[in-house]
XYZ file of C-alpha atoms in Angstrom:
222
model
C 59.087 121.710 144.079
C 61.049 120.887 140.659
C 59.594 119.089 137.718
C 58.725 115.234 138.105
C 59.991 112.782 135.336
C 57.556 110.303 134.154
C 57.859 106.792 135.480
C 58.524 105.002 131.782
C 61.596 107.454 131.577
C 63.007 106.020 135.103
C 62.583 102.515 133.788
C 64.414 103.499 130.566
C 67.153 104.861 132.365
C 67.645 101.872 134.439
C 67.626 99.632 131.885
C 70.387 101.397 129.853
C 72.592 101.314 132.808
C 72.068 97.648 133.306
C 73.364 96.933 129.395
C 76.156 99.397 129.299
C 79.226 98.433 127.947
C 81.287 99.014 131.055
C 79.019 96.479 132.954
C 79.367 93.219 130.810
C 82.359 91.241 131.549
C 83.797 89.059 128.404
C 83.298 86.168 130.674
C 79.613 86.395 130.027
C 79.889 85.469 126.509
C 82.660 82.772 125.955
C 83.720 82.429 122.323
C 83.563 79.194 120.587
C 86.444 77.119 120.689
C 86.756 77.016 116.990
C 86.470 80.552 116.632
C 89.345 81.476 118.936
C 91.673 78.907 117.433
C 90.927 79.674 113.956
C 93.650 82.336 113.421
C 96.250 79.988 114.707
C 95.577 76.550 113.496
C 93.190 74.991 110.854
C 90.496 72.756 112.262
C 89.434 69.784 110.521
C 86.041 68.181 111.025
C 86.199 64.510 112.607
C 84.469 61.890 110.577
C 85.244 58.992 113.114
C 82.258 57.037 113.463
C 80.224 58.924 111.064
C 81.971 58.528 108.013
C 85.181 57.559 105.737
C 87.702 60.118 103.881
C 89.296 58.767 100.929
C 92.942 60.053 99.572
C 91.321 62.778 97.903
C 89.177 64.089 100.595
C 85.959 62.914 99.308
C 83.611 61.812 102.468
C 81.655 58.431 102.214
C 78.614 57.841 104.713
C 78.657 54.505 106.700
C 77.961 51.561 104.615
C 78.971 52.880 101.403
C 81.427 51.064 99.253
C 84.524 53.159 97.935
C 88.154 52.900 96.630
C 90.358 54.967 99.314
C 93.026 55.087 96.880
C 94.262 54.930 93.234
C 95.565 51.222 93.606
C 93.674 49.911 96.553
C 91.161 47.112 96.729
C 87.496 48.359 97.519
C 86.466 49.067 100.758
C 83.240 49.213 103.114
C 82.801 52.405 105.183
C 82.138 51.365 108.720
C 82.050 52.702 112.130
C 85.475 51.160 112.905
C 86.924 52.875 109.699
C 87.275 51.231 106.284
C 87.250 47.280 106.092
C 88.710 46.441 102.627
C 88.705 43.414 100.567
C 91.965 41.136 100.738
C 91.470 39.252 97.520
C 94.152 36.248 96.337
C 95.428 38.134 93.330
C 96.867 35.869 90.476
C 100.527 35.404 90.461
C 102.570 37.824 88.077
C 104.471 36.011 85.452
C 108.093 35.804 86.124
C 109.103 37.068 82.863
C 106.792 39.951 83.076
C 108.392 43.165 81.972
C 105.820 45.774 82.613
C 103.551 45.550 85.906
C 100.668 47.568 86.121
C 99.250 48.658 89.767
C 95.822 50.225 88.479
C 93.472 48.219 90.558
C 93.082 45.927 93.774
C 95.765 43.342 91.882
C 98.467 44.525 90.128
C 98.701 43.134 86.183
C 101.135 42.143 83.563
C 100.891 44.394 80.874
C 103.922 43.015 78.948
C 105.706 39.504 78.966
C 109.567 39.311 78.018
C 109.785 37.684 74.761
C 113.408 37.491 74.257
C 116.441 35.754 76.207
C 119.202 37.311 77.967
C 122.525 35.358 78.256
C 125.923 36.723 79.237
C 125.089 40.359 78.599
C 123.461 39.497 74.752
C 119.813 39.041 74.106
C 118.255 36.093 71.653
C 115.060 35.995 70.212
C 112.616 33.333 71.010
C 113.752 30.081 69.556
C 116.962 31.560 68.148
C 120.175 29.079 68.558
C 123.468 30.175 68.848
C 126.771 29.157 70.285
C 128.215 31.075 72.983
C 131.715 28.813 72.868
C 132.669 26.228 70.522
C 131.588 23.512 72.718
C 128.384 25.158 73.907
C 125.188 25.106 71.772
C 122.070 27.080 73.451
C 118.744 28.080 72.186
C 116.449 30.869 73.536
C 112.967 28.832 74.731
C 109.719 30.078 74.809
C 109.807 30.795 78.541
C 112.491 33.047 77.962
C 115.365 30.740 79.462
C 117.935 29.649 77.475
C 118.942 25.924 77.668
C 122.393 24.874 76.688
C 123.811 21.567 75.609
C 128.001 21.165 76.273
C 129.686 18.641 74.050
C 131.097 15.809 75.686
C 134.690 15.118 73.846
C 136.053 11.690 73.666
C 139.478 10.672 74.910
C 142.009 11.939 71.969
C 143.774 8.993 70.640
C 147.218 10.677 71.115
C 149.811 12.070 73.857
C 149.909 15.393 71.821
C 146.332 16.655 71.008
C 145.789 20.052 69.918
C 143.052 22.786 70.104
C 142.250 24.283 66.753
C 140.519 27.829 66.862
C 136.556 27.671 66.908
C 136.765 23.765 67.192
C 135.176 22.501 70.474
C 137.125 18.914 70.849
C 141.168 18.587 70.713
C 142.238 16.658 67.645
C 145.315 14.336 67.050
C 146.682 16.247 64.024
C 149.380 13.478 63.371
C 147.330 10.764 64.281
C 147.116 8.154 67.135
C 150.619 7.648 69.165
C 151.898 6.877 72.170
C 155.142 7.157 74.319
C 157.989 5.191 74.433
C 160.066 6.637 77.133
C 160.070 10.093 76.178
C 159.594 9.574 72.338
C 156.522 9.904 70.621
C 155.759 7.056 68.408
C 152.922 6.374 65.977
C 150.386 3.699 66.895
C 150.171 0.289 64.470
C 154.045 -0.147 63.469
C 156.819 -1.437 65.578
C 159.401 1.432 66.051
C 163.140 0.982 66.445
C 163.881 3.444 69.305
C 167.456 2.710 69.340
C 169.846 0.071 68.124
C 168.594 -2.491 70.748
C 165.378 -1.626 71.472
C 161.866 -1.943 69.191
C 158.426 -0.728 70.782
C 154.828 -0.590 69.526
C 151.957 1.113 71.126
C 149.120 -0.338 72.740
C 145.958 -1.160 70.933
C 143.382 1.081 71.416
C 145.180 2.471 74.740
C 146.838 5.427 73.219
C 147.662 7.056 76.887
C 149.427 3.958 78.283
C 153.468 3.685 77.768
C 154.539 1.589 74.528
C 155.326 -1.923 74.774
C 158.672 -2.293 74.108
C 161.340 -5.301 73.413
C 164.897 -4.992 74.328
C 167.720 -7.577 73.112
C 171.071 -7.817 74.244
C 173.897 -5.938 72.345
C 177.416 -6.314 72.042
C 179.484 -3.397 71.085
C 176.170 -1.736 69.965
C 175.073 -4.622 67.832
C 172.077 -6.914 68.955
C 173.029 -10.886 69.755
C 172.177 -13.574 67.353
């Protein structure tokens, strides 16, 4: 009869056979989902219901107050996400030339201290004439206020406009028409051998008043 192995050796051989690599199936040790996909996709932690994340990726606990971004209003982290303040911000000045958004509300850092009119700029309280009939001033509100001259009716039928002068002028004084002839006002004018005319008093735009006499061979009758 051959030699007998001790009982302990038989047990060890049985255990080694049970745990040999050939007998272990991959399904016996399912891999973690994150480990299986780490080589293909980046997995981010889900903080929904547990915290809030700002624009930089910093995580805040539930109940913490934080600013989610550089120019946002402050928020409180809740299970439903950030709950942010919505204050009534002061109105920005309409002439504000520089607005900054460094906080919850925008702020005016520079108010325009000049006026713009027809492509030109003017200092506050500066007066100027954009045209012969127009006087303007740059108001403290950066608005331009203008006054246009109201010209009187000229006392002649042939007024002229001089350079840099607003209203027309009667260079030869008051006058009126006698037919197609211009006659001076204030005197009687003989426009032909039988007709004497005179301008209306004060009504220079009306035709002259003329008196015509009967003529015989070009001479007025006696």
